[in-house]
Amino acid sequence: MSLVMRPEINRGDPRLQQPWTHAPESVADALAVDPSRGLAADESQRRRQRYGSNVFRESKPRPALAILLAQFRSIVVILLFAATALALVMGDGIEALAIGVVIVINTALGFTTEWRATRSMESLRQFARTETTVLRNGRPERIATASVVPGDVVLLEAGDVVPADLRLHEASKLQADESALTGESLPVRKHVDRVAPDATLLERPNIAYGGTSLTRGTGSGLVVATGMDTEFGRIFDQVSTARPQQTPLEKRLDALGKRLVWLVLLMAVLLAVIGVLTSRDLALAIEVSIALS
């Protein structure tokens, strides 16, 4: 009885680490697949057991209330609230209203941005429930997007959502909308030619990224990354696991805000003390110190 040795994929192979800089035939060789036939059904199943399903890791979505409350953590926002309260105490309703409008606009913008990012990540996780067309033993076959594995040959046409990161093998007038990934507003023309090793995401037209949509043309591609190993998967992992961090500007504003808080408190105390010592009217002294602070 002879044992059939199945070819294994070396994930550290440079052809898979930087597929955009290698010819599609070379990438196919690294993936141990014939681009004209695709994978056999049993080999596809074996690879799915080895590499996992083409899905993003489950994570608890961030509640809308938590996103909203996070907008009020900045010391600058706290100072604006204090200024609003002070304006109301002094009877300056117009100034209080103006500051309140600034707070509302700032909160709305921050909340909307974070909420959209959360919903985008959730929609990316849902797209694994769709279907895509691959080659199985040389024949086109519709399968669940979650079943796509490294080495699959995916058939592409306009209107499709790319199921995983692909090294394009064929491309005929193929264009993709990559705005969700790169921010590029115009459709990107795709081709199969090699590009430089140091090419950025925007400079890899021979790669079709999972989660992007095709706007024109037809083609085929070799799956080089699935699930959390895709470019979108890496972004999803960073967003879902990393704690929110302040930008350098936000850090400087918070530091300045804290200094201002202590300075305001110190001035208020000094003015109150001076007022008491000079006028002996405690209520008036406190009112003046609050107003000037």
Short mmCIF file of N, CA and C in Angstrom, two decimals, residues 52-213:
data_model
loop_
_atom_site.label_atom_id
_atom_site.label_comp_id
_atom_site.label_asym_id
_atom_site.label_seq_id
_atom_site.Cartn_x
_atom_site.Cartn_y
_atom_site.Cartn_z
N GLY A 52 -8.54 26.72 8.41
CA GLY A 52 -9.72 27.35 8.98
C GLY A 52 -10.64 27.95 7.94
N SER A 53 -11.81 28.38 8.40
CA SER A 53 -12.80 28.98 7.51
C SER A 53 -12.42 30.41 7.17
N ASN A 54 -12.95 30.87 6.06
CA ASN A 54 -12.69 32.24 5.58
C ASN A 54 -13.65 33.21 6.26
N VAL A 55 -13.45 33.41 7.55
CA VAL A 55 -14.31 34.30 8.34
C VAL A 55 -13.44 35.11 9.29
N PHE A 56 -14.02 36.19 9.79
CA PHE A 56 -13.34 37.00 10.80
C PHE A 56 -13.67 36.46 12.19
N ARG A 57 -12.74 36.68 13.10
CA ARG A 57 -12.93 36.23 14.46
C ARG A 57 -14.15 36.90 15.08
N GLU A 58 -14.91 36.13 15.85
CA GLU A 58 -16.07 36.68 16.53
C GLU A 58 -15.63 37.64 17.64
N SER A 59 -16.26 38.78 17.70
CA SER A 59 -15.97 39.75 18.75
C SER A 59 -17.26 40.49 19.10
N LYS A 60 -17.38 40.88 20.35
CA LYS A 60 -18.58 41.57 20.79
C LYS A 60 -18.60 42.99 20.24
N PRO A 61 -19.64 43.34 19.48
CA PRO A 61 -19.70 44.71 18.93
C PRO A 61 -19.80 45.75 20.04
N ARG A 62 -19.19 46.88 19.83
CA ARG A 62 -19.20 47.95 20.82
C ARG A 62 -20.56 48.62 20.84
N PRO A 63 -21.23 48.68 22.00
CA PRO A 63 -22.57 49.29 22.07
C PRO A 63 -22.53 50.77 21.70
N ALA A 64 -23.64 51.23 21.16
CA ALA A 64 -23.74 52.64 20.75
C ALA A 64 -23.57 53.56 21.96
N LEU A 65 -24.11 53.15 23.12
CA LEU A 65 -24.00 53.99 24.32
C LEU A 65 -22.55 54.16 24.74
N ALA A 66 -21.76 53.08 24.63
CA ALA A 66 -20.34 53.16 25.01
C ALA A 66 -19.60 54.10 24.08
N ILE A 67 -19.93 54.06 22.79
CA ILE A 67 -19.30 54.97 21.82
C ILE A 67 -19.66 56.41 22.14
N LEU A 68 -20.94 56.64 22.50
CA LEU A 68 -21.40 57.99 22.82
C LEU A 68 -20.70 58.53 24.06
N LEU A 69 -20.64 57.73 25.12
CA LEU A 69 -20.02 58.18 26.36
C LEU A 69 -18.53 58.46 26.18
N ALA A 70 -17.90 57.72 25.27
CA ALA A 70 -16.46 57.91 25.04
C ALA A 70 -16.15 59.29 24.48
N GLN A 71 -17.14 59.93 23.89
CA GLN A 71 -16.91 61.26 23.31
C GLN A 71 -16.72 62.33 24.39
N PHE A 72 -17.07 62.02 25.65
CA PHE A 72 -17.00 63.02 26.73
C PHE A 72 -15.80 62.82 27.64
N ARG A 73 -14.84 61.96 27.22
CA ARG A 73 -13.69 61.70 28.08
C ARG A 73 -12.62 62.78 27.97
N SER A 74 -12.66 63.55 26.91
CA SER A 74 -11.63 64.57 26.70
C SER A 74 -11.75 65.69 27.73
N ILE A 75 -10.61 66.13 28.24
CA ILE A 75 -10.60 67.22 29.21
C ILE A 75 -11.11 68.51 28.57
N VAL A 76 -10.91 68.65 27.25
CA VAL A 76 -11.40 69.83 26.55
C VAL A 76 -12.92 69.88 26.58
N VAL A 77 -13.56 68.74 26.36
CA VAL A 77 -15.02 68.68 26.40
C VAL A 77 -15.52 68.99 27.81
N ILE A 78 -14.81 68.48 28.80
CA ILE A 78 -15.18 68.75 30.19
C ILE A 78 -15.09 70.25 30.48
N LEU A 79 -14.05 70.89 29.97
CA LEU A 79 -13.91 72.33 30.15
C LEU A 79 -15.05 73.09 29.47
N LEU A 80 -15.46 72.60 28.30
CA LEU A 80 -16.58 73.25 27.60
C LEU A 80 -17.86 73.12 28.42
N PHE A 81 -18.07 71.96 29.03
CA PHE A 81 -19.24 71.79 29.90
C PHE A 81 -19.16 72.76 31.09
N ALA A 82 -17.97 72.89 31.66
CA ALA A 82 -17.80 73.80 32.79
C ALA A 82 -18.08 75.24 32.37
N ALA A 83 -17.61 75.59 31.17
CA ALA A 83 -17.86 76.94 30.66
C ALA A 83 -19.34 77.18 30.43
N THR A 84 -20.04 76.16 29.96
CA THR A 84 -21.49 76.27 29.76
C THR A 84 -22.20 76.50 31.08
N ALA A 85 -21.82 75.70 32.08
CA ALA A 85 -22.44 75.84 33.40
C ALA A 85 -22.17 77.22 33.99
N LEU A 86 -20.94 77.69 33.82
CA LEU A 86 -20.57 79.00 34.34
C LEU A 86 -21.38 80.11 33.67
N ALA A 87 -21.56 79.97 32.34
CA ALA A 87 -22.34 80.97 31.61
C ALA A 87 -23.78 80.99 32.09
N LEU A 88 -24.33 79.82 32.38
CA LEU A 88 -25.71 79.75 32.88
C LEU A 88 -25.81 80.38 34.26
N VAL A 89 -24.81 80.13 35.12
CA VAL A 89 -24.81 80.70 36.47
C VAL A 89 -24.77 82.22 36.41
N MET A 90 -24.01 82.74 35.45
CA MET A 90 -23.88 84.19 35.31
C MET A 90 -25.02 84.80 34.52
N GLY A 91 -25.95 83.96 34.07
CA GLY A 91 -27.11 84.47 33.34
C GLY A 91 -26.85 84.80 31.89
N ASP A 92 -25.75 84.32 31.33
CA ASP A 92 -25.43 84.58 29.92
C ASP A 92 -25.91 83.40 29.08
N GLY A 93 -27.20 83.40 28.76
CA GLY A 93 -27.79 82.28 28.04
C GLY A 93 -27.27 82.12 26.62
N ILE A 94 -26.99 83.24 25.94
CA ILE A 94 -26.51 83.17 24.55
C ILE A 94 -25.15 82.47 24.48
N GLU A 95 -24.25 82.84 25.39
CA GLU A 95 -22.92 82.22 25.41
C GLU A 95 -23.04 80.73 25.76
N ALA A 96 -23.91 80.41 26.71
CA ALA A 96 -24.11 79.01 27.09
C ALA A 96 -24.64 78.20 25.91
N LEU A 97 -25.57 78.80 25.16
CA LEU A 97 -26.13 78.12 23.99
C LEU A 97 -25.06 77.89 22.92
N ALA A 98 -24.22 78.89 22.70
CA ALA A 98 -23.16 78.77 21.68
C ALA A 98 -22.18 77.65 22.03
N ILE A 99 -21.78 77.61 23.30
CA ILE A 99 -20.85 76.55 23.72
C ILE A 99 -21.53 75.19 23.64
N GLY A 100 -22.81 75.14 24.00
CA GLY A 100 -23.56 73.89 23.92
C GLY A 100 -23.63 73.35 22.50
N VAL A 101 -23.81 74.26 21.54
CA VAL A 101 -23.85 73.85 20.12
C VAL A 101 -22.51 73.24 19.71
N VAL A 102 -21.41 73.84 20.16
CA VAL A 102 -20.08 73.31 19.86
C VAL A 102 -19.93 71.89 20.42
N ILE A 103 -20.41 71.69 21.65
CA ILE A 103 -20.32 70.36 22.27
C ILE A 103 -21.12 69.34 21.48
N VAL A 104 -22.33 69.72 21.08
CA VAL A 104 -23.20 68.80 20.33
C VAL A 104 -22.57 68.42 19.00
N ILE A 105 -22.04 69.41 18.28
CA ILE A 105 -21.42 69.14 16.97
C ILE A 105 -20.20 68.23 17.14
N ASN A 106 -19.36 68.52 18.12
CA ASN A 106 -18.17 67.72 18.36
C ASN A 106 -18.54 66.27 18.71
N THR A 107 -19.56 66.13 19.57
CA THR A 107 -20.00 64.79 19.97
C THR A 107 -20.60 64.03 18.79
N ALA A 108 -21.42 64.71 18.00
CA ALA A 108 -22.07 64.07 16.86
C ALA A 108 -21.05 63.58 15.83
N LEU A 109 -20.05 64.41 15.55
CA LEU A 109 -19.04 64.02 14.57
C LEU A 109 -18.23 62.82 15.05
N GLY A 110 -17.80 62.85 16.30
CA GLY A 110 -17.03 61.74 16.85
C GLY A 110 -17.82 60.45 16.90
N PHE A 111 -19.08 60.55 17.35
CA PHE A 111 -19.94 59.37 17.44
C PHE A 111 -20.20 58.77 16.06
N THR A 112 -20.53 59.63 15.10
CA THR A 112 -20.84 59.15 13.75
C THR A 112 -19.66 58.43 13.12
N THR A 113 -18.47 58.98 13.29
CA THR A 113 -17.27 58.36 12.71
C THR A 113 -17.02 56.98 13.30
N GLU A 114 -17.07 56.87 14.63
CA GLU A 114 -16.82 55.59 15.28
C GLU A 114 -17.93 54.58 15.00
N TRP A 115 -19.17 55.06 14.95
CA TRP A 115 -20.30 54.16 14.70
C TRP A 115 -20.23 53.58 13.29
N ARG A 116 -19.88 54.41 12.34
CA ARG A 116 -19.75 53.92 10.95
C ARG A 116 -18.63 52.89 10.84
N ALA A 117 -17.53 53.13 11.53
CA ALA A 117 -16.42 52.17 11.50
C ALA A 117 -16.84 50.83 12.09
N THR A 118 -17.61 50.90 13.19
CA THR A 118 -18.09 49.67 13.81
C THR A 118 -19.03 48.91 12.89
N ARG A 119 -19.94 49.63 12.24
CA ARG A 119 -20.90 48.99 11.32
C ARG A 119 -20.19 48.42 10.10
N SER A 120 -19.14 49.10 9.63
CA SER A 120 -18.39 48.61 8.48
C SER A 120 -17.72 47.28 8.81
N MET A 121 -17.12 47.20 9.99
CA MET A 121 -16.49 45.96 10.39
C MET A 121 -17.51 44.83 10.53
N GLU A 122 -18.70 45.18 11.02
CA GLU A 122 -19.76 44.18 11.18
C GLU A 122 -20.23 43.68 9.82
N SER A 123 -20.36 44.58 8.85
CA SER A 123 -20.80 44.18 7.52
C SER A 123 -19.76 43.31 6.84
N LEU A 124 -18.48 43.56 7.10
CA LEU A 124 -17.43 42.71 6.54
C LEU A 124 -17.53 41.30 7.08
N ARG A 125 -17.90 41.18 8.35
CA ARG A 125 -18.03 39.85 8.93
C ARG A 125 -19.24 39.12 8.35
N GLN A 126 -20.27 39.86 7.99
CA GLN A 126 -21.48 39.26 7.44
C GLN A 126 -21.30 38.77 6.01
N PHE A 127 -20.34 39.38 5.26
CA PHE A 127 -20.23 39.02 3.85
C PHE A 127 -19.74 37.59 3.66
N ALA A 128 -19.21 36.96 4.73
CA ALA A 128 -18.79 35.56 4.65
C ALA A 128 -19.98 34.63 4.43
N ARG A 129 -21.19 35.13 4.61
CA ARG A 129 -22.39 34.31 4.41
C ARG A 129 -22.83 34.29 2.95
N THR A 130 -22.15 35.05 2.10
CA THR A 130 -22.50 35.08 0.69
C THR A 130 -21.85 33.90 -0.03
N GLU A 131 -21.99 33.88 -1.36
CA GLU A 131 -21.40 32.80 -2.16
C GLU A 131 -20.45 33.38 -3.20
N THR A 132 -19.54 32.54 -3.67
CA THR A 132 -18.59 32.94 -4.71
C THR A 132 -18.36 31.76 -5.64
N THR A 133 -17.78 32.03 -6.80
CA THR A 133 -17.56 30.99 -7.80
C THR A 133 -16.08 30.62 -7.85
N VAL A 134 -15.79 29.32 -7.73
CA VAL A 134 -14.42 28.82 -7.80
C VAL A 134 -14.34 27.68 -8.80
N LEU A 135 -13.12 27.29 -9.15
CA LEU A 135 -12.92 26.12 -10.00
C LEU A 135 -12.73 24.89 -9.13
N ARG A 136 -13.51 23.85 -9.40
CA ARG A 136 -13.37 22.56 -8.73
C ARG A 136 -13.18 21.50 -9.81
N ASN A 137 -11.97 20.94 -9.85
CA ASN A 137 -11.66 19.94 -10.88
C ASN A 137 -11.92 20.48 -12.28
N GLY A 138 -11.61 21.76 -12.49
CA GLY A 138 -11.75 22.35 -13.81
C GLY A 138 -13.13 22.87 -14.14
N ARG A 139 -14.06 22.77 -13.21
CA ARG A 139 -15.43 23.22 -13.47
C ARG A 139 -15.84 24.32 -12.48
N PRO A 140 -16.55 25.34 -12.97
CA PRO A 140 -17.03 26.39 -12.06
C PRO A 140 -18.04 25.82 -11.06
N GLU A 141 -17.91 26.26 -9.83
CA GLU A 141 -18.83 25.78 -8.79
C GLU A 141 -19.08 26.90 -7.79
N ARG A 142 -20.33 27.09 -7.42
CA ARG A 142 -20.70 28.09 -6.42
C ARG A 142 -20.54 27.49 -5.03
N ILE A 143 -19.79 28.19 -4.18
CA ILE A 143 -19.59 27.72 -2.81
C ILE A 143 -19.79 28.89 -1.85
N ALA A 144 -19.95 28.58 -0.58
CA ALA A 144 -20.05 29.62 0.44
C ALA A 144 -18.72 30.35 0.55
N THR A 145 -18.77 31.65 0.68
CA THR A 145 -17.54 32.44 0.81
C THR A 145 -16.71 31.97 1.99
N ALA A 146 -17.37 31.52 3.05
CA ALA A 146 -16.66 31.02 4.23
C ALA A 146 -15.85 29.77 3.93
N SER A 147 -16.17 29.07 2.82
CA SER A 147 -15.49 27.82 2.48
C SER A 147 -14.26 28.03 1.60
N VAL A 148 -14.02 29.26 1.18
CA VAL A 148 -12.85 29.55 0.33
C VAL A 148 -11.57 29.30 1.13
N VAL A 149 -10.59 28.66 0.48
CA VAL A 149 -9.33 28.31 1.15
C VAL A 149 -8.14 28.80 0.33
N PRO A 150 -6.96 28.91 0.96
CA PRO A 150 -5.75 29.28 0.21
C PRO A 150 -5.52 28.31 -0.95
N GLY A 151 -5.28 28.85 -2.13
CA GLY A 151 -5.08 28.02 -3.30
C GLY A 151 -6.30 27.90 -4.19
N ASP A 152 -7.45 28.30 -3.69
CA ASP A 152 -8.65 28.28 -4.52
C ASP A 152 -8.47 29.23 -5.71
N VAL A 153 -9.02 28.83 -6.85
CA VAL A 153 -9.04 29.69 -8.03
C VAL A 153 -10.43 30.30 -8.12
N VAL A 154 -10.53 31.61 -7.91
CA VAL A 154 -11.82 32.31 -7.86
C VAL A 154 -12.08 32.96 -9.21
N LEU A 155 -13.29 32.77 -9.73
CA LEU A 155 -13.72 33.40 -10.98
C LEU A 155 -14.43 34.71 -10.65
N LEU A 156 -14.06 35.77 -11.34
CA LEU A 156 -14.53 37.11 -11.01
C LEU A 156 -15.29 37.75 -12.16
N GLU A 157 -16.29 38.55 -11.80
CA GLU A 157 -17.00 39.37 -12.78
C GLU A 157 -17.57 40.59 -12.09
N ALA A 158 -17.96 41.58 -12.89
CA ALA A 158 -18.49 42.83 -12.34
C ALA A 158 -19.67 42.54 -11.43
N GLY A 159 -19.70 43.22 -10.28
CA GLY A 159 -20.77 43.04 -9.31
C GLY A 159 -20.39 42.13 -8.17
N ASP A 160 -19.31 41.36 -8.33
CA ASP A 160 -18.88 40.45 -7.27
C ASP A 160 -18.20 41.21 -6.14
N VAL A 161 -18.32 40.66 -4.94
CA VAL A 161 -17.50 41.09 -3.81
C VAL A 161 -16.36 40.07 -3.70
N VAL A 162 -15.14 40.54 -3.72
CA VAL A 162 -13.98 39.64 -3.68
C VAL A 162 -13.99 38.88 -2.35
N PRO A 163 -13.93 37.54 -2.38
CA PRO A 163 -14.11 36.74 -1.16
C PRO A 163 -12.88 36.67 -0.26
N ALA A 164 -11.69 36.92 -0.81
CA ALA A 164 -10.44 36.83 -0.04
C ALA A 164 -9.38 37.59 -0.82
N ASP A 165 -8.19 37.72 -0.26
CA ASP A 165 -7.11 38.38 -0.99
C ASP A 165 -6.63 37.47 -2.11
N LEU A 166 -6.61 38.00 -3.34
CA LEU A 166 -6.28 37.20 -4.52
C LEU A 166 -5.08 37.78 -5.26
N ARG A 167 -4.22 36.89 -5.76
CA ARG A 167 -3.23 37.29 -6.77
C ARG A 167 -3.88 37.02 -8.12
N LEU A 168 -4.15 38.09 -8.85
CA LEU A 168 -4.87 37.95 -10.10
C LEU A 168 -4.08 37.11 -11.10
N HIS A 169 -4.79 36.18 -11.74
CA HIS A 169 -4.20 35.31 -12.76
C HIS A 169 -4.65 35.74 -14.15
N GLU A 170 -5.87 36.23 -14.25
CA GLU A 170 -6.42 36.76 -15.49
C GLU A 170 -7.21 38.02 -15.16
N ALA A 171 -7.17 38.99 -16.07
CA ALA A 171 -7.93 40.22 -15.87
C ALA A 171 -8.25 40.83 -17.22
N SER A 172 -9.54 41.00 -17.49
CA SER A 172 -10.00 41.60 -18.74
C SER A 172 -10.86 42.82 -18.41
N LYS A 173 -10.28 44.01 -18.59
CA LYS A 173 -10.96 45.27 -18.29
C LYS A 173 -11.49 45.28 -16.85
N LEU A 174 -10.77 44.63 -15.97
CA LEU A 174 -11.21 44.48 -14.59
C LEU A 174 -10.93 45.74 -13.78
N GLN A 175 -11.95 46.20 -13.04
CA GLN A 175 -11.82 47.35 -12.16
C GLN A 175 -12.48 47.04 -10.83
N ALA A 176 -11.92 47.62 -9.77
CA ALA A 176 -12.43 47.35 -8.42
C ALA A 176 -12.61 48.64 -7.63
N ASP A 177 -13.63 48.66 -6.80
CA ASP A 177 -13.87 49.76 -5.87
C ASP A 177 -13.19 49.40 -4.56
N GLU A 178 -12.07 50.06 -4.25
CA GLU A 178 -11.29 49.76 -3.05
C GLU A 178 -11.39 50.87 -2.01
N SER A 179 -12.41 51.72 -2.14
CA SER A 179 -12.53 52.88 -1.26
C SER A 179 -12.63 52.49 0.21
N ALA A 180 -13.29 51.37 0.50
CA ALA A 180 -13.45 50.96 1.90
C ALA A 180 -12.13 50.56 2.53
N LEU A 181 -11.17 50.16 1.71
CA LEU A 181 -9.88 49.71 2.23
C LEU A 181 -8.81 50.78 2.15
N THR A 182 -8.70 51.43 1.00
CA THR A 182 -7.60 52.38 0.78
C THR A 182 -8.03 53.83 0.81
N GLY A 183 -9.35 54.09 0.69
CA GLY A 183 -9.83 55.46 0.64
C GLY A 183 -9.83 56.03 -0.77
N GLU A 184 -9.36 55.26 -1.74
CA GLU A 184 -9.34 55.70 -3.13
C GLU A 184 -10.77 55.76 -3.64
N SER A 185 -11.22 56.95 -4.06
CA SER A 185 -12.62 57.14 -4.44
C SER A 185 -12.94 56.61 -5.83
N LEU A 186 -11.93 56.55 -6.71
CA LEU A 186 -12.16 56.11 -8.09
C LEU A 186 -11.87 54.61 -8.23
N PRO A 187 -12.59 53.93 -9.13
CA PRO A 187 -12.31 52.50 -9.37
C PRO A 187 -10.85 52.30 -9.80
N VAL A 188 -10.26 51.20 -9.36
CA VAL A 188 -8.86 50.90 -9.66
C VAL A 188 -8.79 49.87 -10.78
N ARG A 189 -8.05 50.20 -11.83
CA ARG A 189 -7.89 49.25 -12.94
C ARG A 189 -6.94 48.14 -12.51
N LYS A 190 -7.33 46.89 -12.77
CA LYS A 190 -6.55 45.75 -12.35
C LYS A 190 -5.84 45.09 -13.53
N HIS A 191 -4.64 44.54 -13.25
CA HIS A 191 -3.93 43.77 -14.26
C HIS A 191 -3.14 42.67 -13.56
N VAL A 192 -2.43 41.84 -14.33
CA VAL A 192 -1.74 40.69 -13.76
C VAL A 192 -0.22 40.88 -13.71
N ASP A 193 0.28 42.00 -14.18
CA ASP A 193 1.73 42.23 -14.23
C ASP A 193 2.32 42.38 -12.84
N ARG A 194 3.58 41.99 -12.71
CA ARG A 194 4.27 42.12 -11.43
C ARG A 194 4.58 43.58 -11.11
N VAL A 195 4.67 43.89 -9.82
CA VAL A 195 5.04 45.24 -9.38
C VAL A 195 6.16 45.13 -8.35
N ALA A 196 6.71 46.26 -7.94
CA ALA A 196 7.87 46.29 -7.05
C ALA A 196 7.55 45.70 -5.67
N PRO A 197 8.55 45.10 -5.02
CA PRO A 197 8.33 44.51 -3.69
C PRO A 197 7.84 45.51 -2.64
N ASP A 198 8.28 46.78 -2.76
CA ASP A 198 7.91 47.78 -1.76
C ASP A 198 6.63 48.54 -2.13
N ALA A 199 5.86 48.01 -3.07
CA ALA A 199 4.62 48.67 -3.47
C ALA A 199 3.63 48.70 -2.30
N THR A 200 2.96 49.84 -2.13
CA THR A 200 1.95 49.98 -1.08
C THR A 200 0.63 49.35 -1.53
N LEU A 201 -0.36 49.36 -0.63
CA LEU A 201 -1.68 48.82 -0.98
C LEU A 201 -2.24 49.47 -2.24
N LEU A 202 -2.02 50.77 -2.36
CA LEU A 202 -2.54 51.51 -3.51
C LEU A 202 -1.78 51.19 -4.80
N GLU A 203 -0.61 50.59 -4.65
CA GLU A 203 0.26 50.35 -5.81
C GLU A 203 0.34 48.88 -6.19
N ARG A 204 -0.69 48.11 -5.83
CA ARG A 204 -0.71 46.67 -6.14
C ARG A 204 -1.93 46.31 -6.98
N PRO A 205 -1.97 46.75 -8.23
CA PRO A 205 -3.15 46.48 -9.06
C PRO A 205 -3.31 45.02 -9.45
N ASN A 206 -2.31 44.19 -9.17
CA ASN A 206 -2.46 42.76 -9.47
C ASN A 206 -3.02 41.96 -8.29
N ILE A 207 -3.40 42.67 -7.24
CA ILE A 207 -4.03 42.05 -6.07
C ILE A 207 -5.47 42.53 -5.96
N ALA A 208 -6.39 41.58 -5.81
CA ALA A 208 -7.79 41.92 -5.52
C ALA A 208 -8.03 41.61 -4.05
N TYR A 209 -8.44 42.62 -3.29
CA TYR A 209 -8.54 42.48 -1.84
C TYR A 209 -9.92 42.00 -1.42
N GLY A 210 -9.93 41.07 -0.49
CA GLY A 210 -11.19 40.57 0.05
C GLY A 210 -12.01 41.70 0.64
N GLY A 211 -13.32 41.71 0.35
CA GLY A 211 -14.20 42.75 0.87
C GLY A 211 -14.40 43.91 -0.07
N THR A 212 -13.55 44.03 -1.10
CA THR A 212 -13.75 45.08 -2.11
C THR A 212 -14.69 44.55 -3.19
N SER A 213 -15.27 45.45 -3.97
CA SER A 213 -16.25 45.04 -4.98
C SER A 213 -15.74 45.36 -6.38
#
